[in-house]
Short mmCIF file of C-alpha atoms and ligand atoms in Angstrom, two decimals:
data_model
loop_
_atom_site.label_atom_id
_atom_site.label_comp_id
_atom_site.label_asym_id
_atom_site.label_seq_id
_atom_site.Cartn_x
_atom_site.Cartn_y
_atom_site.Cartn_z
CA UNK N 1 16.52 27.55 27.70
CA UNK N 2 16.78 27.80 31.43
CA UNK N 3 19.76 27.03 33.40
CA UNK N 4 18.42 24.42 35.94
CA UNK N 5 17.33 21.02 35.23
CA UNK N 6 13.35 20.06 36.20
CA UNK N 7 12.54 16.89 37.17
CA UNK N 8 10.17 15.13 33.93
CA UNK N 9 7.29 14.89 36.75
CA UNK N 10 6.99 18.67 37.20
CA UNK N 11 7.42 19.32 33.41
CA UNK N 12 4.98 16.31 32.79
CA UNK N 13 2.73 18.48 35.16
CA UNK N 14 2.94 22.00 33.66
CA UNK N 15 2.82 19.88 30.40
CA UNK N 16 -0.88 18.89 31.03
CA UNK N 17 -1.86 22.00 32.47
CA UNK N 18 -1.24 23.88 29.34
CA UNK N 19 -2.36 20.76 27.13
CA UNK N 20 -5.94 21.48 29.49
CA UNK N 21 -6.31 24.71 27.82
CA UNK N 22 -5.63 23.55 24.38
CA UNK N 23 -8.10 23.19 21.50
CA UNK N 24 -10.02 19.73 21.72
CA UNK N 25 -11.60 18.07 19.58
CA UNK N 26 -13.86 16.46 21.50
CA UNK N 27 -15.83 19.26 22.20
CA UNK N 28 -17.54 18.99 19.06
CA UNK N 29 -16.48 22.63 18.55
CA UNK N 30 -13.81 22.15 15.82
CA UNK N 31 -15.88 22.40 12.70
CA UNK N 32 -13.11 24.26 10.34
CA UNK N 33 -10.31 21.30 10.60
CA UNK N 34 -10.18 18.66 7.96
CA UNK N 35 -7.93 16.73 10.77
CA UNK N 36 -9.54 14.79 13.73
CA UNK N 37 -8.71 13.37 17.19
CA UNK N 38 -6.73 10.33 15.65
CA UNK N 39 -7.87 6.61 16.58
CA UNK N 40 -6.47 5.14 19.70
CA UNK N 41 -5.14 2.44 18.01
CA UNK N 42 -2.90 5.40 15.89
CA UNK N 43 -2.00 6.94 19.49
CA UNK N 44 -0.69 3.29 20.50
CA UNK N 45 0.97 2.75 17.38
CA UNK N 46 2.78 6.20 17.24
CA UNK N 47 4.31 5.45 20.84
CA UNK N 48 5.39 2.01 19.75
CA UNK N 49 7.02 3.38 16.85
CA UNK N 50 8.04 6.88 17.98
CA UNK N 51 11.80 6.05 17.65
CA UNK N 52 11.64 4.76 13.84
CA UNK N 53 12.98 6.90 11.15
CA UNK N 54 12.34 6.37 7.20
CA UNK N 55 14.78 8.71 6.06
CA UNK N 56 17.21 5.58 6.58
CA UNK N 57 14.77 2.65 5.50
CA UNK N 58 17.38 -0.23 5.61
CA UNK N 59 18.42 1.17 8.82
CA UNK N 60 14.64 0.74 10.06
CA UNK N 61 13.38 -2.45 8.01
CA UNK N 62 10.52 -3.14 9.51
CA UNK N 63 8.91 0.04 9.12
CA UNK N 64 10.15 0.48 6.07
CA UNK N 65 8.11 -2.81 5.29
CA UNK N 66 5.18 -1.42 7.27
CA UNK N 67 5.07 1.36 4.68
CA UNK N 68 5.41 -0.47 1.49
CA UNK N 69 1.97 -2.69 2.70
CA UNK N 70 0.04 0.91 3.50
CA UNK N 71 0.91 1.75 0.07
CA UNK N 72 -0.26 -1.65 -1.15
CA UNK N 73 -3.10 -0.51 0.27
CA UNK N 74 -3.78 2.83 -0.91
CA UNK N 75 -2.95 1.20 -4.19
CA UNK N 76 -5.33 -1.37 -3.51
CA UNK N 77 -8.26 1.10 -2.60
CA UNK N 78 -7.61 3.38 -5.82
CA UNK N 79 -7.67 0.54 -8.09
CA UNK N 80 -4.20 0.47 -8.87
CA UNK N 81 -2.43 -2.49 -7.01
CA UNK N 82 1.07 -1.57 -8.38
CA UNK N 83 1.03 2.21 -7.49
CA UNK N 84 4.26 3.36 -5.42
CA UNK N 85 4.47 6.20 -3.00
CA UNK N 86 4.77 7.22 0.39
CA UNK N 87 3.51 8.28 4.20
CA UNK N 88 4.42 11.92 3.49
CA UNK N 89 4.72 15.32 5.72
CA UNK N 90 1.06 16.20 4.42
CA UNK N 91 -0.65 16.96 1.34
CA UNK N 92 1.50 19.60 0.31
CA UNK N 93 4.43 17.97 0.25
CA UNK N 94 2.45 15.10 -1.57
CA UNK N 95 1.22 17.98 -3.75
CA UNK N 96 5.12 18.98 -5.02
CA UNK N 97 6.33 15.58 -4.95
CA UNK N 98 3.48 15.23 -7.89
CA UNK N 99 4.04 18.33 -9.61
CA UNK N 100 8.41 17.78 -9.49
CA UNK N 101 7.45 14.14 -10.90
CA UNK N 102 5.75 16.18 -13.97
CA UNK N 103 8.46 18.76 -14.48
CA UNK N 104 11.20 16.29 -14.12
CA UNK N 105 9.75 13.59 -16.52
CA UNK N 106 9.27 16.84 -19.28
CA UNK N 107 12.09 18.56 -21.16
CA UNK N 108 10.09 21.82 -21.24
CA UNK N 109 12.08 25.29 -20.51
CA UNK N 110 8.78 27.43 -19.44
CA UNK N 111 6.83 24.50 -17.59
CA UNK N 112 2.84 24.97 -17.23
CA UNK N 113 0.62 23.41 -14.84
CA UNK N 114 -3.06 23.93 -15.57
CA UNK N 115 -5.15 24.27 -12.06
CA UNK N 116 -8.57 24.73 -11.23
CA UNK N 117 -9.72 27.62 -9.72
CA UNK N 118 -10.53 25.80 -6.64
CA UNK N 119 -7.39 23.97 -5.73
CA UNK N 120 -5.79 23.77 -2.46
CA UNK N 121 -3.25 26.56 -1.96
CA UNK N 122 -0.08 23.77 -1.45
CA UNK N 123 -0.75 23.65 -5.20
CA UNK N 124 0.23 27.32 -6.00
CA UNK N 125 3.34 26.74 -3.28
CA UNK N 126 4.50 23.56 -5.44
CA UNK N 127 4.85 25.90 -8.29
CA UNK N 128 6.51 29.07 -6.71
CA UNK N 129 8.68 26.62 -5.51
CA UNK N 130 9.04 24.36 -8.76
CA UNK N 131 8.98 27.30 -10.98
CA UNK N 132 6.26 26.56 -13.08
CA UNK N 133 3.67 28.70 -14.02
CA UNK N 134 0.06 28.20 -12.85
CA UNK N 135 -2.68 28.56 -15.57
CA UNK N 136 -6.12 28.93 -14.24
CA UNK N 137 -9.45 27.00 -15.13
CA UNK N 138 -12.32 28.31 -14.23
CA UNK N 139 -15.33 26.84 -12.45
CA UNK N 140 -18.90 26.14 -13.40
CA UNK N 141 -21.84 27.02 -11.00
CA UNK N 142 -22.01 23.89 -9.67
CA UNK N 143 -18.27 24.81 -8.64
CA UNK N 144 -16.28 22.37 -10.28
CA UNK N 145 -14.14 22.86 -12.77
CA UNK N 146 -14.80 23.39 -16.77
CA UNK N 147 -13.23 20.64 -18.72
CA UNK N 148 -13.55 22.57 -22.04
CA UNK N 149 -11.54 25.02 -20.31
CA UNK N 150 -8.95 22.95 -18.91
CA UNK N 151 -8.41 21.65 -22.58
CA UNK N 152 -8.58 25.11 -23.86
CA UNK N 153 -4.99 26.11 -21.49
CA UNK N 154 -3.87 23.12 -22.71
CA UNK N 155 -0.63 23.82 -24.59
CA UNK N 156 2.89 22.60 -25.85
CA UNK N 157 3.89 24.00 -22.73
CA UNK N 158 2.07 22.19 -20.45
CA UNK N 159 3.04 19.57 -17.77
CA UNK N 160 0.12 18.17 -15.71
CA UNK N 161 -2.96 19.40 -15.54
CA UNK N 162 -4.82 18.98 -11.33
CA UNK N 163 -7.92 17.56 -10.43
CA UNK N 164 -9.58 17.75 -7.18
CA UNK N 165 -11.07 15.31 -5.46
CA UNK N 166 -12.92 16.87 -2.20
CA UNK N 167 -11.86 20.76 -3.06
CA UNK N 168 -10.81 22.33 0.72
CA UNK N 169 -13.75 24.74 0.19
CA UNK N 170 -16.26 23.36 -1.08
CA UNK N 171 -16.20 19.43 -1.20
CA UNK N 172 -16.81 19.34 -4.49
CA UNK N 173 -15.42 16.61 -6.95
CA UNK N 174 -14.08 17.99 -10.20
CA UNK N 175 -14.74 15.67 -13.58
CA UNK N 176 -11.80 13.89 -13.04
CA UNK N 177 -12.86 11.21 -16.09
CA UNK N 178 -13.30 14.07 -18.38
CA UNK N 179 -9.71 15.18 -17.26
CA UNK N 180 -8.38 12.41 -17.81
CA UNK N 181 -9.66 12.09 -21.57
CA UNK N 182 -7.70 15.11 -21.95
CA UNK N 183 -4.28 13.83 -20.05
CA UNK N 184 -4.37 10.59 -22.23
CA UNK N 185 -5.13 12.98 -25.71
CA UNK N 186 -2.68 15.59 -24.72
CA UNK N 187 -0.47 12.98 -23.71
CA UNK N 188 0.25 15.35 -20.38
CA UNK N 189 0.23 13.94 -16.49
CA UNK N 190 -2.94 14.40 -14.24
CA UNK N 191 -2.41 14.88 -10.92
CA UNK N 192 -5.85 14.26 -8.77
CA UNK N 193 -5.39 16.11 -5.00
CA UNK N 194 -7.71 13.44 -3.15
CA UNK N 195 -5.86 14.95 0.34
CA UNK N 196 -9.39 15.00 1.69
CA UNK N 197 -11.57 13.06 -0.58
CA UNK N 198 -9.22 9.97 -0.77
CA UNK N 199 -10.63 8.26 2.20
CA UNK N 200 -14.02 9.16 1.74
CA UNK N 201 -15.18 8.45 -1.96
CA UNK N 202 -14.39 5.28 -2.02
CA UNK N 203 -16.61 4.80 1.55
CA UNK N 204 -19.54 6.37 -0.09
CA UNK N 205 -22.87 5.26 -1.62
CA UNK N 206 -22.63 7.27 -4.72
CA UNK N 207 -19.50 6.36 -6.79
CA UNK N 208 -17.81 8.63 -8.63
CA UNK N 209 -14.87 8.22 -10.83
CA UNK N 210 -11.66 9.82 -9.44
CA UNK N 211 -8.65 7.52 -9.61
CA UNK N 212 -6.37 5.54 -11.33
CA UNK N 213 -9.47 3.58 -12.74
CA UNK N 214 -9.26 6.34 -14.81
CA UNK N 215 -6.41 5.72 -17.29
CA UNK N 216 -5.16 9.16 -17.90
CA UNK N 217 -4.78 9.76 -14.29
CA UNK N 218 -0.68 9.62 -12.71
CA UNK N 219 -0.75 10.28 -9.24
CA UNK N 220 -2.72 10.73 -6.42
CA UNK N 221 -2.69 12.71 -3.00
CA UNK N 222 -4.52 10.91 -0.36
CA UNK N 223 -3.98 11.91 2.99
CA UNK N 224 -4.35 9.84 5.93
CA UNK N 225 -4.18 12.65 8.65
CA UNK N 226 -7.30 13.73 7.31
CA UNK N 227 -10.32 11.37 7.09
CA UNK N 228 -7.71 8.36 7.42
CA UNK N 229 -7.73 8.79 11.12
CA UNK N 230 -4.55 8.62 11.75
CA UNK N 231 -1.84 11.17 13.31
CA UNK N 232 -0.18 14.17 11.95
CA UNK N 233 2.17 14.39 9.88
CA UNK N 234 0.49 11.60 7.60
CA UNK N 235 0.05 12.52 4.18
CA UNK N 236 0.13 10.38 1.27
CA UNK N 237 1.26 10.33 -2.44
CA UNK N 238 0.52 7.71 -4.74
CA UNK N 239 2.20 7.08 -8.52
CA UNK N 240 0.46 4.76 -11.00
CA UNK N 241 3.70 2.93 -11.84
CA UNK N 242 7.49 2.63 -10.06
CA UNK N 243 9.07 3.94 -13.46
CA UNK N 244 7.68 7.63 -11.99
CA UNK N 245 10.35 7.87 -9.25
CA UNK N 246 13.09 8.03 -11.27
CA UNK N 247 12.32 11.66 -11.42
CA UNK N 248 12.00 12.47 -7.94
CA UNK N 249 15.22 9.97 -6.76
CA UNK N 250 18.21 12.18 -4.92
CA UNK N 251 21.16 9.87 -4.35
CA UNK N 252 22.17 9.69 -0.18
CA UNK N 253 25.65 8.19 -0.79
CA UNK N 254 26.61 8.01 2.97
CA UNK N 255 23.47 6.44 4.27
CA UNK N 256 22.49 3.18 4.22
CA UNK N 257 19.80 3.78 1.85
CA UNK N 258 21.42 4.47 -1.17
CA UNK N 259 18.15 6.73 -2.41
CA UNK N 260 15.50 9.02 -0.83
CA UNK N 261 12.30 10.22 -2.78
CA UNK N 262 10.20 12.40 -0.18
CA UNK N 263 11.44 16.17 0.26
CA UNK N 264 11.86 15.51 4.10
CA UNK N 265 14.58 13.70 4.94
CA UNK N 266 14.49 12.77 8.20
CA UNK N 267 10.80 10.71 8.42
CA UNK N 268 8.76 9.82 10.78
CA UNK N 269 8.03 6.08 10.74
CA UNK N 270 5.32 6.75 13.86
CA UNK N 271 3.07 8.24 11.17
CA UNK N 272 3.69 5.01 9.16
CA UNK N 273 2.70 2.57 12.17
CA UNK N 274 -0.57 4.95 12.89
CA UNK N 275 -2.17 4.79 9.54
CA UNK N 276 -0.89 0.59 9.18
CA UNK N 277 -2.58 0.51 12.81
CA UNK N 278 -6.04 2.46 11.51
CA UNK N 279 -5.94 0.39 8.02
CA UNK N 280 -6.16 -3.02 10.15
CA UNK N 281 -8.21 -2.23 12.87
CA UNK N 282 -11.59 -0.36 10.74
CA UNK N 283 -10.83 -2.45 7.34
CA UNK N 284 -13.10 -1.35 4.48
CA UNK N 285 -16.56 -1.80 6.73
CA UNK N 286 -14.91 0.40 9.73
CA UNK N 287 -13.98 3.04 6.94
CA UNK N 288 -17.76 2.89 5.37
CA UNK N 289 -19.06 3.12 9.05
CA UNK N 290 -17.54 6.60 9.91
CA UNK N 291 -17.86 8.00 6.68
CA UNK N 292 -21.82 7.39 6.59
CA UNK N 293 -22.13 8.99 10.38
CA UNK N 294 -20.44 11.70 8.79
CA UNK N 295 -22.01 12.00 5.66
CA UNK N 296 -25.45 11.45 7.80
CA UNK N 297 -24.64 14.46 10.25
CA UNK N 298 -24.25 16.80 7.25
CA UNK N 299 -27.48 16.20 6.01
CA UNK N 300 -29.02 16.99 9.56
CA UNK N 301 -26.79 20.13 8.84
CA UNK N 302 -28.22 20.67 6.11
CA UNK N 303 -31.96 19.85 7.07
CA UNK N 304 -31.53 22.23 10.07
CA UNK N 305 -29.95 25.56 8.16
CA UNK N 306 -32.66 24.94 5.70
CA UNK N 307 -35.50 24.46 8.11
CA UNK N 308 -34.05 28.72 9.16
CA UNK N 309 -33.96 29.92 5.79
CA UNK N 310 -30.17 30.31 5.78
CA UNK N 311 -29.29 29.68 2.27
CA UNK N 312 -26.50 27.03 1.07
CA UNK N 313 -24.03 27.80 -1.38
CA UNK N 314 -24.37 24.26 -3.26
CA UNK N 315 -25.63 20.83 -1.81
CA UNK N 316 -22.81 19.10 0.22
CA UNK N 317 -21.04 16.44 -2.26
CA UNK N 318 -19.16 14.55 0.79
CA UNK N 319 -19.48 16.28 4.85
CA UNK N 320 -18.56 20.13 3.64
CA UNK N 321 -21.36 22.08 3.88
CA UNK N 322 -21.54 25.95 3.09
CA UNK N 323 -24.28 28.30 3.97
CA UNK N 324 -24.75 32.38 4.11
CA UNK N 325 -26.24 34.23 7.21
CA UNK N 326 -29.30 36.49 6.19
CA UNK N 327 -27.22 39.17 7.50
CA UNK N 328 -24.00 39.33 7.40
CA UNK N 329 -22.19 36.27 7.00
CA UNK N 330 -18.63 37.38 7.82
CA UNK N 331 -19.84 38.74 11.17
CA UNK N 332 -21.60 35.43 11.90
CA UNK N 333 -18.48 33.59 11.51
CA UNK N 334 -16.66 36.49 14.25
CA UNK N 335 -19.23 35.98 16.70
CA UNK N 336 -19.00 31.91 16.32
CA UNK N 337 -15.16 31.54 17.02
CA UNK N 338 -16.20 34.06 20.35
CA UNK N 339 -18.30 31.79 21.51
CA UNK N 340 -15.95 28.92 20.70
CA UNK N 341 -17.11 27.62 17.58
CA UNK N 342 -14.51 27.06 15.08
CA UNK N 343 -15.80 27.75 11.80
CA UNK N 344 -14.05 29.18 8.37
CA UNK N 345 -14.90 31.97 6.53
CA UNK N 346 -14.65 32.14 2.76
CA UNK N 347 -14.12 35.34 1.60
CA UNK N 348 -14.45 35.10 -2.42
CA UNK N 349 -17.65 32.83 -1.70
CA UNK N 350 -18.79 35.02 1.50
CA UNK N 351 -20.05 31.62 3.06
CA UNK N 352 -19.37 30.04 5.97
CA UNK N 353 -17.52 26.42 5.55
CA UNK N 354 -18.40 23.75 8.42
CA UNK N 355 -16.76 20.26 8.01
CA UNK N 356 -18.05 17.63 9.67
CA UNK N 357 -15.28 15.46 10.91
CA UNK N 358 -15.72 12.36 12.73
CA UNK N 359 -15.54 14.30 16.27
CA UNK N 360 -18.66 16.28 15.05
CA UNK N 361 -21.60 14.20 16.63
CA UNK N 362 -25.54 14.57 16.06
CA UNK N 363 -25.75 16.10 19.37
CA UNK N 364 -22.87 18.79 18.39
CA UNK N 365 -24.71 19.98 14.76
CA UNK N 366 -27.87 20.61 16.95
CA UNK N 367 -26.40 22.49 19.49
CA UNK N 368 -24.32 24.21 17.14
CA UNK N 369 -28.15 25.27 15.26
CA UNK N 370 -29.50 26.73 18.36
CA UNK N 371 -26.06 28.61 18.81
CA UNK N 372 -26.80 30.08 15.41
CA UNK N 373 -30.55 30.61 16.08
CA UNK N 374 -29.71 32.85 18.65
CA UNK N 375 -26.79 35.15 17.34
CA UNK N 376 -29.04 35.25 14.05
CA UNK N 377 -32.37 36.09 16.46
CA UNK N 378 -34.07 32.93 14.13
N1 0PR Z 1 -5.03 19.38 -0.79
C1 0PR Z 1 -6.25 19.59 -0.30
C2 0PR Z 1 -7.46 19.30 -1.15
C3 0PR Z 1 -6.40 20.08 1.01
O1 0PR Z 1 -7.62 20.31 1.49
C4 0PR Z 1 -5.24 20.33 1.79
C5 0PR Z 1 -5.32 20.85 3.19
C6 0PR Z 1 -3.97 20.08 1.21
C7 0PR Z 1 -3.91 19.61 -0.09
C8 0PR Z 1 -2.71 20.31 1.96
O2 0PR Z 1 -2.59 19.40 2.97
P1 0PR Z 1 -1.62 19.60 4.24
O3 0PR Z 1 -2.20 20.73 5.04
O4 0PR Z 1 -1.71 18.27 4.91
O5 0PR Z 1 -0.27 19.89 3.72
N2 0PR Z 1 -6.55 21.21 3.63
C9 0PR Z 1 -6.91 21.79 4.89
C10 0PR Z 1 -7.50 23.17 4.62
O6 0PR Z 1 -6.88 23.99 3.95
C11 0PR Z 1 -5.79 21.88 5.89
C12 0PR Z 1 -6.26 22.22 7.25
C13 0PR Z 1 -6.51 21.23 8.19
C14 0PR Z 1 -6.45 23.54 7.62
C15 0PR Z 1 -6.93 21.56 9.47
C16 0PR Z 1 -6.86 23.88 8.91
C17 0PR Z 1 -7.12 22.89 9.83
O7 0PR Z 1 -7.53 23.19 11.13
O8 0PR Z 1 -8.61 23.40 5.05
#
């Protein structure tokens, strides 16, 4: 820290200088970020909120209250209307919270947590950090994953078995009603890591069974800084039934709040406001709106990489889409993020991953074509 004081207006000033040269995503440019430039009405609620703190919920009622009616929500949307949870740090944290709620509720000495091959890395963090040991299902070729499989690692020692709703790679949407035959059987918890695919599924014209319709299935991640629209941190983590929390419940004896059930303390209640502020202002029809822009931009996407030969790894479920240079693909991807297009590179697929967010217009995915025209000489 420097010795002298600076007046805010000159630190204001150097403030948006270096904010000019940051990463936008208005550009159109970002296509390897599952986050987006938030709503305004998030940006307004976040300031109005920005002093509120839900690591002391009786101390900050209101958006304490604010948060139990977004859950009501979520609930709501993923046909469960007396889920719990909470506006989390992200979908990782969402992701232990889950996997702690499974360990804690089990008496087992060498916990097992069966995972598809394609789940989000948070998932292999949760057990480092929970101890448990991951057991690996493969996929299928139409990448999701085997359900025979997952009932195969199946075992006494077993704790929940994970789902994905919207993998991070691919997009895909694993048979979560054939998992959840197997959780209700087995008599084991099923997590389903909707981070991404949460608040897009239920937008879509295709339905697909993925939540707590499906009786087998305990909790839920469903992240509002992703396609909710709403600021970071904003995560979300839904249980099918209040009895759940016991497990995750630390006493705070000092605080007002006699219990907290989220890993972070300290909380910010400005995320809360933001996604309560996006939920109100786009309602179901705003929701279905920017999903089918997005979902409509992917299959230009799609149209155009096909129209140049450049092959796809497997046809976009939601707005991932995949595809393989005819040359080198890994190279592609290099010369992209030097001319400012942020892509991902996948190594064990060798594809390149583009996700169209709701900043990626039409106009963007056919500039972006004739950018890859031209390095590929198409
Ligand atoms: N579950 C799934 C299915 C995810 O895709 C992600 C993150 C998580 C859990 C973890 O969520 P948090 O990052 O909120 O804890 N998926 C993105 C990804 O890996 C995260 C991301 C977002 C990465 C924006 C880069 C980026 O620019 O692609």
């Amino acid at each position: 820290m420097q010795t002298k004081a600076t007046p805010p207006k000159v630190v204001l000033l150097d403030l948006r200088k270096r904010q000019a040269k940051e990463t936008n995503y208005e550009t159109g440019k970002v296509l390897c970020s599952m986050c987006t430039k938030p709503h305004i009405v998030a940006k307004k609620a976040h300031e109005l909120f920005f002093e509120s703190n839900l690591g002391d919920p009786r101390l900050f009622q209101e958006t304490a209250q604010l948060e139990r009616e977004v859950i009501a929500q979520l609930g709501n949307l993923l046909h469960q209307k007396s889920a719990t949870g909470f506006i989390v740090s992200g979908g990782t944290e969402a992701n232990m919270l889950a996997l702690l709620t499974a360990r804690n509720a089990s008496n087992i000495s060498s916990p097992e947590v069966v995972l598809p091959d394609s789940a989000h890395f948070s998932l292999q963090k949760a057990c480092n950090l929970l101890n448990l040991k991951p057991v690996i299902a493969s996929l299928d070729e139409s990448y999701i994953v085997k359900p025979l499989e997952v009932e195969k690692l199946v075992n006494k020692n077993t704790i929940a078995i994970v789902g994905t709703a919207g993998t991070s790679e691919l997009g895909t949407i694993d048979p979560i009603h054939k998992l959840s035959e197997i959780a209700v059987q087995h008599k084991v918890h099923l997590h389903v890591d909707a981070a991404f695919g949460g608040l897009i599924i239920p937008f879509l014209k295709t339905t697909y069974p993925f939540d707590f319709q499906l009786q087998g299935v305990s909790s839920m991640t469903v992240d509002p800084h992703k396609m909710g629209m709403s600021v970071i941190p904003g995560g979300g983590i839904l249980f099918r039934n209040s009895e759940m929390l016991q497990y995750i419940k630390t006493e705070t004896p000092y605080i007002s709040a006699k219990s907290q059930y989220t890993f972070v303390g300290t909380r910010s209640g400005a995320s809360i406001a933001s996604v309560w502020a996006v939920f109100k202002t786009l309602g179901k029809a705003g929701f279905t709106e920017i999903v089918e822009q997005c979902v409509k931009n992917t299959g230009l996407l799609v149209k155009e990489l096909k129209k140049y030969s450049l092959s796809l790894l497997c046809q976009p479920t939601l707005n991932i889409v995949s595809f393989r240079s005819n040359k080198n693909t890994n190279r592609l991807s290099e010369t992209l993020w030097r001319k400012g297009w942020f892509v991902s590179y996948i190594p064990r697929y060798d594809c390149i991953r583009i996700i169209i967010m709701p900043h990626v217009k039409k106009k963007h995915v056919l500039k972006f074509i004739e950018v890859v025209k031209e390095i590929e000489m198409l």
